[in-house]
CSV table of C-alpha atoms in Angstrom, one decimal:
chain,number,residue,atom,x,y,z
A,19,UNK,CA,70.9,108.7,105.5
A,20,UNK,CA,69.5,110.2,102.3
A,21,UNK,CA,71.7,110.0,99.2
A,22,UNK,CA,73.7,113.2,98.5
A,23,UNK,CA,73.0,115.1,95.4
A,24,UNK,CA,75.7,115.1,92.7
A,25,UNK,CA,76.5,118.7,93.5
A,26,UNK,CA,77.1,118.0,97.2
A,27,UNK,CA,79.1,114.9,96.4
A,28,UNK,CA,81.5,116.9,94.3
A,29,UNK,CA,82.1,119.2,97.2
A,30,UNK,CA,82.7,116.3,99.6
A,31,UNK,CA,86.2,115.2,100.6
A,32,UNK,CA,87.6,112.5,98.3
A,33,UNK,CA,86.8,109.5,100.5
A,34,UNK,CA,83.3,110.7,101.2
A,35,UNK,CA,82.7,111.4,97.5
A,36,UNK,CA,83.9,107.9,96.6
A,37,UNK,CA,81.7,106.3,99.3
A,38,UNK,CA,78.8,108.2,97.9
A,39,UNK,CA,79.4,107.0,94.4
A,40,UNK,CA,79.9,103.4,95.6
A,41,UNK,CA,76.7,103.5,97.6
A,42,UNK,CA,74.8,104.8,94.5
A,43,UNK,CA,76.6,102.3,92.2
A,44,UNK,CA,78.0,105.1,90.1
A,45,UNK,CA,81.8,104.5,90.1
A,46,UNK,CA,83.7,106.6,87.6
A,47,UNK,CA,86.3,105.3,85.1
A,48,UNK,CA,89.0,106.8,87.4
A,49,UNK,CA,87.5,105.0,90.4
A,50,UNK,CA,87.7,101.6,88.7
A,51,UNK,CA,91.2,102.2,87.5
A,52,UNK,CA,92.3,103.2,91.0
A,53,UNK,CA,90.7,100.1,92.5
A,54,UNK,CA,92.5,97.9,90.0
A,55,UNK,CA,95.8,99.4,91.2
A,56,UNK,CA,95.3,98.8,94.9
A,57,UNK,CA,98.7,98.4,96.5
A,58,UNK,CA,100.5,95.5,98.2
A,59,UNK,CA,102.1,96.2,101.6
A,60,UNK,CA,105.9,96.3,101.8
A,61,UNK,CA,107.8,94.2,104.4
A,62,UNK,CA,109.9,95.5,107.2
A,63,UNK,CA,113.7,96.0,106.6
A,64,UNK,CA,116.6,95.1,108.8
A,65,UNK,CA,120.4,94.7,109.1
A,66,UNK,CA,123.7,94.4,107.3
A,67,UNK,CA,125.2,91.5,105.5
A,68,UNK,CA,128.3,90.1,103.9
A,69,UNK,CA,128.8,89.8,100.2
A,70,UNK,CA,129.7,86.2,99.4
A,71,UNK,CA,131.6,87.4,96.3
A,72,UNK,CA,133.9,90.0,97.9
A,73,UNK,CA,133.6,89.2,101.6
A,74,UNK,CA,132.9,92.8,102.4
A,75,UNK,CA,130.2,94.0,104.8
A,76,UNK,CA,127.3,95.7,103.0
A,77,UNK,CA,124.3,97.6,104.0
A,78,UNK,CA,121.8,95.2,102.6
A,79,UNK,CA,118.6,96.3,104.3
A,80,UNK,CA,117.7,92.6,104.2
A,81,UNK,CA,119.0,89.6,106.1
A,82,UNK,CA,119.1,86.2,104.4
A,83,UNK,CA,115.9,85.3,106.1
A,84,UNK,CA,114.4,88.6,104.9
A,85,UNK,CA,115.4,87.7,101.4
A,86,UNK,CA,113.6,84.4,101.5
A,87,UNK,CA,110.6,86.1,103.0
A,88,UNK,CA,110.6,88.7,100.3
A,89,UNK,CA,110.7,86.0,97.6
A,90,UNK,CA,107.9,84.0,99.3
A,91,UNK,CA,105.6,87.0,99.9
A,92,UNK,CA,106.3,89.3,97.0
A,93,UNK,CA,107.6,87.4,94.0
A,94,UNK,CA,104.3,85.6,93.2
A,95,UNK,CA,102.5,89.0,93.2
A,96,UNK,CA,105.1,90.6,91.0
A,97,UNK,CA,105.1,87.7,88.6
A,98,UNK,CA,101.3,88.0,88.4
A,99,UNK,CA,101.6,91.7,87.7
A,100,UNK,CA,103.7,90.6,84.7
A,101,UNK,CA,100.7,88.3,83.8
A,102,UNK,CA,102.1,85.0,85.1
A,103,UNK,CA,104.4,82.4,83.7
A,104,UNK,CA,103.7,81.6,80.0
A,105,UNK,CA,101.5,78.5,79.5
A,106,UNK,CA,104.2,76.8,77.6
A,107,UNK,CA,105.7,74.1,79.9
A,108,UNK,CA,108.5,73.1,77.5
A,109,UNK,CA,109.8,76.6,77.1
A,110,UNK,CA,109.7,77.3,80.8
A,111,UNK,CA,111.5,73.9,81.4
A,112,UNK,CA,114.2,74.8,78.9
A,113,UNK,CA,114.9,78.2,80.5
A,114,UNK,CA,115.0,76.5,83.9
A,115,UNK,CA,117.5,73.9,82.6
A,116,UNK,CA,119.8,76.6,81.3
A,117,UNK,CA,119.5,78.4,84.7
A,118,UNK,CA,120.4,75.2,86.5
A,119,UNK,CA,123.7,74.9,84.5
A,120,UNK,CA,124.6,78.4,85.8
A,121,UNK,CA,123.4,77.7,89.4
A,122,UNK,CA,126.1,75.0,89.7
A,123,UNK,CA,128.7,77.7,89.2
A,124,UNK,CA,127.3,80.3,91.7
A,125,UNK,CA,129.0,81.4,94.9
A,126,UNK,CA,125.8,81.1,97.0
A,127,UNK,CA,124.7,77.5,97.5
A,128,UNK,CA,122.1,78.5,100.2
A,129,UNK,CA,119.8,79.9,97.5
A,130,UNK,CA,116.9,78.0,95.8
A,131,UNK,CA,117.1,79.5,92.4
A,132,UNK,CA,114.0,79.4,90.1
A,133,UNK,CA,113.3,80.6,86.6
A,134,UNK,CA,110.1,81.4,84.7
A,135,UNK,CA,109.2,83.1,81.4
A,136,UNK,CA,106.5,85.7,82.0
A,137,UNK,CA,103.7,86.8,79.8
A,138,UNK,CA,104.8,90.4,80.0
A,139,UNK,CA,105.5,92.0,76.6
A,140,UNK,CA,108.0,94.6,77.7
A,141,UNK,CA,111.7,93.8,77.5
A,142,UNK,CA,113.3,92.9,80.8
A,143,UNK,CA,114.6,90.3,83.2
A,144,UNK,CA,114.8,90.7,87.0
A,145,UNK,CA,115.3,88.7,90.2
A,146,UNK,CA,114.2,88.8,93.7
A,147,UNK,CA,116.9,88.6,96.4
A,148,UNK,CA,116.6,84.8,97.2
A,149,UNK,CA,116.9,83.8,93.5
A,150,UNK,CA,113.4,83.9,92.0
A,151,UNK,CA,114.1,85.1,88.4
A,152,UNK,CA,111.6,86.3,85.9
A,153,UNK,CA,112.3,86.7,82.2
A,154,UNK,CA,109.7,88.5,80.1
A,155,UNK,CA,108.6,86.9,76.8
A,156,UNK,CA,109.3,90.3,75.3
A,157,UNK,CA,113.1,89.9,75.8
A,158,UNK,CA,113.2,86.1,75.2
A,159,UNK,CA,112.0,86.5,71.6
A,160,UNK,CA,114.8,89.0,70.9
A,161,UNK,CA,117.6,86.6,71.7
A,162,UNK,CA,119.4,84.5,69.1
A,163,UNK,CA,121.2,81.8,71.0
A,164,UNK,CA,121.4,79.8,74.2
A,165,UNK,CA,124.7,81.7,75.0
A,166,UNK,CA,122.8,85.0,75.0
A,167,UNK,CA,120.1,83.4,77.3
A,168,UNK,CA,122.9,82.2,79.6
A,169,UNK,CA,124.4,85.7,79.6
A,170,UNK,CA,121.0,87.1,80.6
A,171,UNK,CA,120.4,84.6,83.4
A,172,UNK,CA,124.0,84.8,84.5
A,173,UNK,CA,123.7,88.5,84.9
A,174,UNK,CA,120.6,88.2,87.1
A,175,UNK,CA,122.2,85.4,89.1
A,176,UNK,CA,125.2,87.6,89.7
A,177,UNK,CA,123.0,90.3,91.3
A,178,UNK,CA,121.8,87.7,93.7
A,179,UNK,CA,125.2,86.3,94.5
A,180,UNK,CA,126.8,89.8,95.0
A,181,UNK,CA,123.7,90.7,97.1
A,182,UNK,CA,123.0,93.7,94.9
A,183,UNK,CA,119.4,92.8,94.9
A,184,UNK,CA,119.3,92.6,98.7
A,185,UNK,CA,120.9,96.1,98.9
A,186,UNK,CA,118.8,97.7,96.2
A,187,UNK,CA,115.5,96.2,97.1
A,188,UNK,CA,116.0,97.2,100.8
A,189,UNK,CA,116.6,100.8,99.6
A,190,UNK,CA,113.7,100.6,97.2
A,191,UNK,CA,111.3,99.5,99.9
A,192,UNK,CA,112.3,102.4,102.1
A,193,UNK,CA,111.9,104.8,99.2
A,194,UNK,CA,108.5,103.3,98.4
A,195,UNK,CA,107.4,103.9,102.0
A,196,UNK,CA,108.5,107.5,101.8
A,197,UNK,CA,106.7,108.0,98.5
A,198,UNK,CA,103.5,106.5,99.9
A,199,UNK,CA,103.7,108.8,102.9
A,200,UNK,CA,103.9,111.8,100.5
A,201,UNK,CA,100.8,110.4,98.7
A,202,UNK,CA,98.9,110.5,101.9
A,203,UNK,CA,99.8,114.1,102.5
A,204,UNK,CA,98.9,115.1,99.0
A,205,UNK,CA,95.6,113.4,99.2
A,206,UNK,CA,94.5,115.4,102.2
A,207,UNK,CA,94.4,118.6,100.2
A,208,UNK,CA,93.4,117.2,96.8
A,209,UNK,CA,89.8,117.8,95.8
A,210,UNK,CA,90.0,115.0,93.2
A,211,UNK,CA,90.1,111.2,93.8
A,212,UNK,CA,93.5,110.5,92.3
A,213,UNK,CA,94.3,106.9,91.3
A,214,UNK,CA,97.0,105.4,93.5
A,215,UNK,CA,98.5,103.6,90.5
A,216,UNK,CA,97.7,104.9,87.0
A,217,UNK,CA,97.2,102.6,84.1
A,218,UNK,CA,100.6,103.4,82.6
A,219,UNK,CA,102.5,102.2,85.7
A,220,UNK,CA,100.8,98.8,85.6
A,221,UNK,CA,102.8,98.1,82.4
A,222,UNK,CA,106.3,97.1,83.4
A,223,UNK,CA,108.2,96.2,86.5
A,224,UNK,CA,107.0,97.1,89.9
A,225,UNK,CA,108.6,100.0,91.9
A,226,UNK,CA,109.6,97.2,94.4
A,227,UNK,CA,112.1,95.8,91.9
A,228,UNK,CA,115.7,96.7,92.3
A,229,UNK,CA,117.3,99.7,90.5
A,230,UNK,CA,121.0,98.9,90.2
A,231,UNK,CA,123.9,101.3,90.1
A,232,UNK,CA,126.4,101.3,87.2
A,233,UNK,CA,129.0,99.8,89.5
A,234,UNK,CA,126.6,97.0,90.4
A,235,UNK,CA,125.9,96.4,86.7
A,236,UNK,CA,129.6,96.2,85.9
A,237,UNK,CA,130.1,93.7,88.7
A,238,UNK,CA,127.1,91.6,87.6
A,239,UNK,CA,128.4,91.7,84.0
A,240,UNK,CA,131.8,90.4,85.0
A,241,UNK,CA,130.4,87.8,87.4
A,242,UNK,CA,127.7,86.7,85.0
A,243,UNK,CA,130.2,86.3,82.2
A,244,UNK,CA,132.4,84.2,84.6
A,245,UNK,CA,129.4,81.9,85.4
A,246,UNK,CA,128.4,81.4,81.8
A,247,UNK,CA,132.0,80.5,80.8
A,248,UNK,CA,132.2,78.0,83.7
A,249,UNK,CA,129.0,76.5,82.5
A,250,UNK,CA,130.4,75.9,79.1
A,251,UNK,CA,129.2,78.9,77.0
A,252,UNK,CA,131.3,81.3,74.9
A,253,UNK,CA,132.0,84.6,76.6
A,254,UNK,CA,130.9,86.6,73.7
A,255,UNK,CA,127.3,85.6,74.5
A,256,UNK,CA,127.4,88.5,76.9
A,257,UNK,CA,128.7,90.8,74.2
A,258,UNK,CA,125.9,89.8,71.8
A,259,UNK,CA,123.3,90.3,74.5
A,260,UNK,CA,124.5,93.9,75.3
A,261,UNK,CA,124.9,94.8,71.7
A,262,UNK,CA,121.4,93.6,71.0
A,263,UNK,CA,119.9,95.7,73.8
A,264,UNK,CA,121.8,98.8,72.8
A,265,UNK,CA,120.8,98.5,69.2
A,266,UNK,CA,117.1,97.9,70.1
A,267,UNK,CA,117.2,100.9,72.4
A,268,UNK,CA,118.5,103.1,69.6
A,269,UNK,CA,115.7,101.8,67.3
A,270,UNK,CA,112.8,101.8,69.9
A,271,UNK,CA,113.9,103.6,73.0
A,272,UNK,CA,110.5,103.4,74.8
A,273,UNK,CA,110.5,99.6,74.6
A,274,UNK,CA,113.5,99.2,76.9
A,275,UNK,CA,112.7,102.1,79.2
A,276,UNK,CA,111.9,99.9,82.2
A,277,UNK,CA,114.9,97.6,81.7
A,278,UNK,CA,117.3,100.5,81.3
A,279,UNK,CA,115.9,102.2,84.4
A,280,UNK,CA,116.6,99.1,86.5
A,281,UNK,CA,119.7,98.0,84.5
A,282,UNK,CA,121.7,101.1,83.3
A,283,UNK,CA,123.2,100.2,79.9
A,284,UNK,CA,126.2,101.8,78.2
A,285,UNK,CA,128.6,101.3,75.3
A,286,UNK,CA,131.4,100.9,77.9
A,287,UNK,CA,129.7,97.8,79.3
A,288,UNK,CA,129.8,96.2,75.8
A,289,UNK,CA,133.4,97.1,75.3
A,290,UNK,CA,134.4,95.6,78.7
A,291,UNK,CA,132.6,92.4,77.9
A,292,UNK,CA,134.3,92.3,74.5
A,293,UNK,CA,137.7,92.9,76.0
A,294,UNK,CA,137.2,90.0,78.5
A,295,UNK,CA,136.0,87.7,75.8
A,296,UNK,CA,139.1,88.5,73.8
A,297,UNK,CA,141.6,88.2,76.7
A,298,UNK,CA,140.6,86.3,79.8
A,299,UNK,CA,138.1,84.1,78.0
A,300,UNK,CA,139.8,83.9,74.6
A,301,UNK,CA,139.8,80.1,74.9
A,302,UNK,CA,136.0,80.0,74.6
A,303,UNK,CA,136.0,81.7,71.2
A,304,UNK,CA,135.4,78.4,69.4
A,305,UNK,CA,132.7,77.1,71.8
A,306,UNK,CA,129.2,76.6,70.3
A,307,UNK,CA,126.7,79.3,71.2
A,308,UNK,CA,124.0,76.6,70.9
A,309,UNK,CA,122.0,78.7,68.4
A,310,UNK,CA,120.2,75.7,66.9
A,311,UNK,CA,119.2,74.3,70.2
A,312,UNK,CA,117.9,77.6,71.3
A,313,UNK,CA,115.9,78.1,68.1
A,314,UNK,CA,114.4,74.6,68.4
A,315,UNK,CA,113.5,74.8,72.1
A,316,UNK,CA,111.9,78.3,71.8
A,317,UNK,CA,110.2,77.9,68.5
A,318,UNK,CA,106.7,77.9,70.0
A,319,UNK,CA,107.2,81.2,71.7
A,320,UNK,CA,109.1,82.9,68.9
A,321,UNK,CA,106.1,82.1,66.6
A,322,UNK,CA,104.2,84.6,68.8
A,323,UNK,CA,106.7,87.4,68.1
A,324,UNK,CA,104.3,89.4,65.8
A,325,UNK,CA,101.6,89.2,68.5
A,326,UNK,CA,104.1,90.3,71.2
A,327,UNK,CA,105.3,93.2,69.1
A,328,UNK,CA,101.7,94.3,68.5
A,329,UNK,CA,101.1,94.1,72.2
A,330,UNK,CA,104.2,96.2,72.9
A,331,UNK,CA,103.0,98.9,70.5
A,332,UNK,CA,99.6,98.8,72.2
A,333,UNK,CA,101.0,99.1,75.7
A,334,UNK,CA,103.2,102.1,74.6
A,335,UNK,CA,100.0,103.7,73.2
A,336,UNK,CA,98.2,103.0,76.5
A,337,UNK,CA,101.0,104.6,78.5
A,338,UNK,CA,100.4,107.9,76.6
A,339,UNK,CA,96.6,107.4,76.9
A,340,UNK,CA,96.2,107.0,73.1
A,341,UNK,CA,93.4,104.5,73.6
A,342,UNK,CA,92.3,104.3,69.9
A,343,UNK,CA,95.9,103.4,68.7
A,344,UNK,CA,96.2,100.9,71.6
A,345,UNK,CA,92.9,99.2,70.7
A,346,UNK,CA,94.0,98.9,67.1
A,347,UNK,CA,97.2,97.2,68.1
A,348,UNK,CA,95.5,94.8,70.5
A,349,UNK,CA,93.0,94.0,67.7
A,350,UNK,CA,96.0,93.1,65.5
A,351,UNK,CA,97.4,90.9,68.2
A,352,UNK,CA,94.2,89.1,68.8
A,353,UNK,CA,93.6,88.6,65.1
A,354,UNK,CA,96.9,86.8,65.0
A,355,UNK,CA,96.5,84.9,68.3
A,356,UNK,CA,92.9,84.9,69.6
A,357,UNK,CA,93.9,82.8,72.6
A,358,UNK,CA,96.7,85.0,73.9
A,359,UNK,CA,96.2,85.8,77.5
A,360,UNK,CA,98.2,89.0,77.6
A,361,UNK,CA,96.5,90.5,74.5
A,362,UNK,CA,93.0,89.7,75.9
A,363,UNK,CA,93.8,91.2,79.2
A,364,UNK,CA,95.4,94.4,77.8
A,365,UNK,CA,92.4,94.8,75.4
A,366,UNK,CA,90.1,94.6,78.4
A,367,UNK,CA,92.1,97.3,80.2
A,368,UNK,CA,92.1,99.5,77.2
A,369,UNK,CA,88.4,99.2,76.8
A,370,UNK,CA,87.9,99.8,80.6
A,371,UNK,CA,89.9,103.0,80.2
A,372,UNK,CA,87.5,104.1,77.5
A,373,UNK,CA,84.5,103.3,79.7
A,374,UNK,CA,83.4,100.5,77.3
A,375,UNK,CA,82.7,98.2,80.3
A,376,UNK,CA,80.6,95.6,78.6
A,377,UNK,CA,83.2,95.0,75.9
A,378,UNK,CA,85.9,95.1,78.4
A,379,UNK,CA,84.2,92.3,80.4
A,380,UNK,CA,84.0,90.2,77.3
A,381,UNK,CA,87.8,90.3,76.9
A,382,UNK,CA,88.4,89.9,80.7
A,383,UNK,CA,86.2,86.8,80.7
A,384,UNK,CA,88.1,85.4,77.7
A,385,UNK,CA,91.3,86.0,79.6
A,386,UNK,CA,89.9,84.2,82.6
A,387,UNK,CA,89.0,81.2,80.4
A,388,UNK,CA,92.4,81.1,78.7
A,389,UNK,CA,94.4,81.2,82.0
A,390,UNK,CA,92.0,80.3,84.8
A,391,UNK,CA,94.8,80.3,87.5
A,392,UNK,CA,96.3,83.7,86.8
A,393,UNK,CA,95.1,86.5,89.1
A,394,UNK,CA,95.1,89.7,87.0
A,395,UNK,CA,92.1,88.7,84.9
A,396,UNK,CA,90.2,88.0,88.1
A,397,UNK,CA,91.1,91.3,89.6
A,398,UNK,CA,90.2,93.2,86.5
A,399,UNK,CA,86.9,91.3,86.2
A,400,UNK,CA,86.1,92.2,89.8
A,401,UNK,CA,86.7,95.9,89.3
A,402,UNK,CA,84.6,95.8,86.1
A,403,UNK,CA,81.7,94.2,87.9
A,404,UNK,CA,81.9,96.8,90.7
A,405,UNK,CA,81.7,99.5,88.0
A,406,UNK,CA,78.6,97.8,86.6
A,407,UNK,CA,76.8,97.6,89.9
A,408,UNK,CA,77.5,93.9,90.5
A,409,UNK,CA,79.4,93.9,93.9
A,410,UNK,CA,78.3,90.3,94.8
A,411,UNK,CA,79.8,89.0,91.5
A,412,UNK,CA,82.9,91.1,92.2
A,413,UNK,CA,83.3,89.6,95.6
A,414,UNK,CA,83.1,86.1,94.0
A,415,UNK,CA,86.0,87.1,91.7
A,416,UNK,CA,88.1,88.4,94.6
A,417,UNK,CA,87.6,85.2,96.6
A,418,UNK,CA,88.7,83.2,93.5
A,419,UNK,CA,91.8,85.4,93.3
A,420,UNK,CA,92.6,84.7,97.0
A,421,UNK,CA,92.4,80.9,96.4
A,422,UNK,CA,95.0,81.0,93.7
A,423,UNK,CA,97.2,83.9,95.0
A,424,UNK,CA,96.7,84.5,98.7
A,425,UNK,CA,98.4,87.2,100.7
A,426,UNK,CA,97.6,90.4,98.7
A,427,UNK,CA,96.3,93.1,101.0
A,428,UNK,CA,94.9,94.9,98.0
A,429,UNK,CA,92.4,92.1,97.5
A,430,UNK,CA,91.4,92.4,101.2
A,431,UNK,CA,90.7,96.1,100.5
A,432,UNK,CA,88.7,95.4,97.4
A,433,UNK,CA,86.6,92.8,99.3
A,434,UNK,CA,85.8,95.6,101.8
A,435,UNK,CA,84.7,97.9,98.9
A,436,UNK,CA,82.5,95.1,97.5
A,437,UNK,CA,80.9,94.4,100.8
A,438,UNK,CA,80.3,98.1,101.4
A,439,UNK,CA,78.7,98.4,98.0
A,440,UNK,CA,76.4,95.5,99.0
A,441,UNK,CA,75.4,97.3,102.2
A,442,UNK,CA,77.1,94.8,104.5
A,443,UNK,CA,78.8,97.3,106.8
A,444,UNK,CA,80.1,95.0,109.5
A,445,UNK,CA,81.8,92.5,107.1
A,446,UNK,CA,83.2,95.4,105.1
A,447,UNK,CA,84.6,96.9,108.3
A,448,UNK,CA,86.3,93.6,109.1
A,449,UNK,CA,88.0,93.6,105.7
A,450,UNK,CA,89.1,97.3,106.1
A,451,UNK,CA,90.5,96.6,109.6
A,452,UNK,CA,92.4,93.6,108.2
A,453,UNK,CA,93.8,95.7,105.4
A,454,UNK,CA,95.0,98.3,107.9
A,455,UNK,CA,96.7,95.6,109.9
A,456,UNK,CA,98.7,94.9,106.7
A,457,UNK,CA,99.5,98.5,105.8
A,458,UNK,CA,98.6,102.0,106.9
A,459,UNK,CA,100.1,103.7,104.0
A,460,UNK,CA,98.5,105.0,100.8
A,461,UNK,CA,95.1,106.2,99.7
A,462,UNK,CA,93.5,102.8,100.1
A,463,UNK,CA,94.5,102.8,103.8
A,464,UNK,CA,93.3,106.3,104.1
A,465,UNK,CA,89.9,105.4,102.7
A,466,UNK,CA,89.6,102.2,104.8
A,467,UNK,CA,90.4,104.3,108.0
A,468,UNK,CA,87.8,106.9,107.0
A,469,UNK,CA,85.1,104.3,106.7
A,470,UNK,CA,85.9,102.8,110.0
A,471,UNK,CA,85.8,106.2,111.6
A,472,UNK,CA,82.5,107.1,109.9
A,473,UNK,CA,81.0,103.8,111.1
A,474,UNK,CA,82.2,104.3,114.7
A,475,UNK,CA,84.9,101.6,114.7
A,476,UNK,CA,87.8,104.0,115.0
A,477,UNK,CA,88.1,107.4,116.8
């Protein structure tokens, strides 16, 4: 078939227009951003459960087997979205050691808890329902003692033990499916090729992560405070953690937006923790908060705090699409720490958004060298190569991604796109069919189905 003219391509339906641009090697900035945000399929939900803390029946949405499957399938991809565990083995080991002290106090002994510090710059901590806990470097550098770290980890541990995470992630997955269904309906009447996941939503926690109610937060505070006290920490570590977060939110509200949306904070929670520290746990008042040990064991990460803060400012600017301000902040971060994976990756994304593809590739390739086993730089590099008419090189990147982080349907979709751009229709169709077996929701699925129909594989 002869190539369409630019004018006729603009009139074509979104999928046809994208296919035309792909065939001509003329992907737009929006196309490449959309490709980078290709979605991961959500698992199915079932059943009720019993809270091991209260003994009450709860609508969890997830059985214990579901919880373990969620952790196995989803947590590696979420941790990669948050740019992987920091490449600082001693700091990760230290956080895991503190977590292990708390594990021994937990109600649920059937859970394999794990802890890692993530390269994400935003301020948050979260857990998956079977005990895979992530702590961002953005929050860790704000803490002042091991007791505050124990409070943070104890709070997340409490969500697992009270099965809040199982309840809320089950509901979140159902809501996500509903939203994706609405996206399909909207796309059918939209004359523009709208990105499935915009650049701003890539920064911060996934929609898959739990959004807790205030009652769940209160219960997690109380249970987490109990765990940390049993583990030998002073109860006012929880007070210090909450005060720090409230003070930081008053000073920089945007920085904690993601955390406060998933963990609603209030002065009442601080007051409750303070009351418990002064009454039920008054005997812990003289217990050491282990500030010196915390400072010693996290010194290497805290040395990066100016770099992390510059990245935070850059990401905030990216979210409001102020690319010039973002680039300036990432330049500051890289001037301080040229080998920082997160700063290099964010600079590449910032330049990609400005259509400075050659410069973006330079930073993406630097990120690949710095952290060769982390998937986001590979994925970004692949979309940049697609945008620069190098689909074979993009396919190589996607295959490398699958070797280190298998099981992402979005990568299957991108492999189909790369093969289609190479003119390899049958292999592309196989990838699109595999993607549709994983999920039939969202614009990527809509596009895959449209190509299979156009090529005669579907009716």
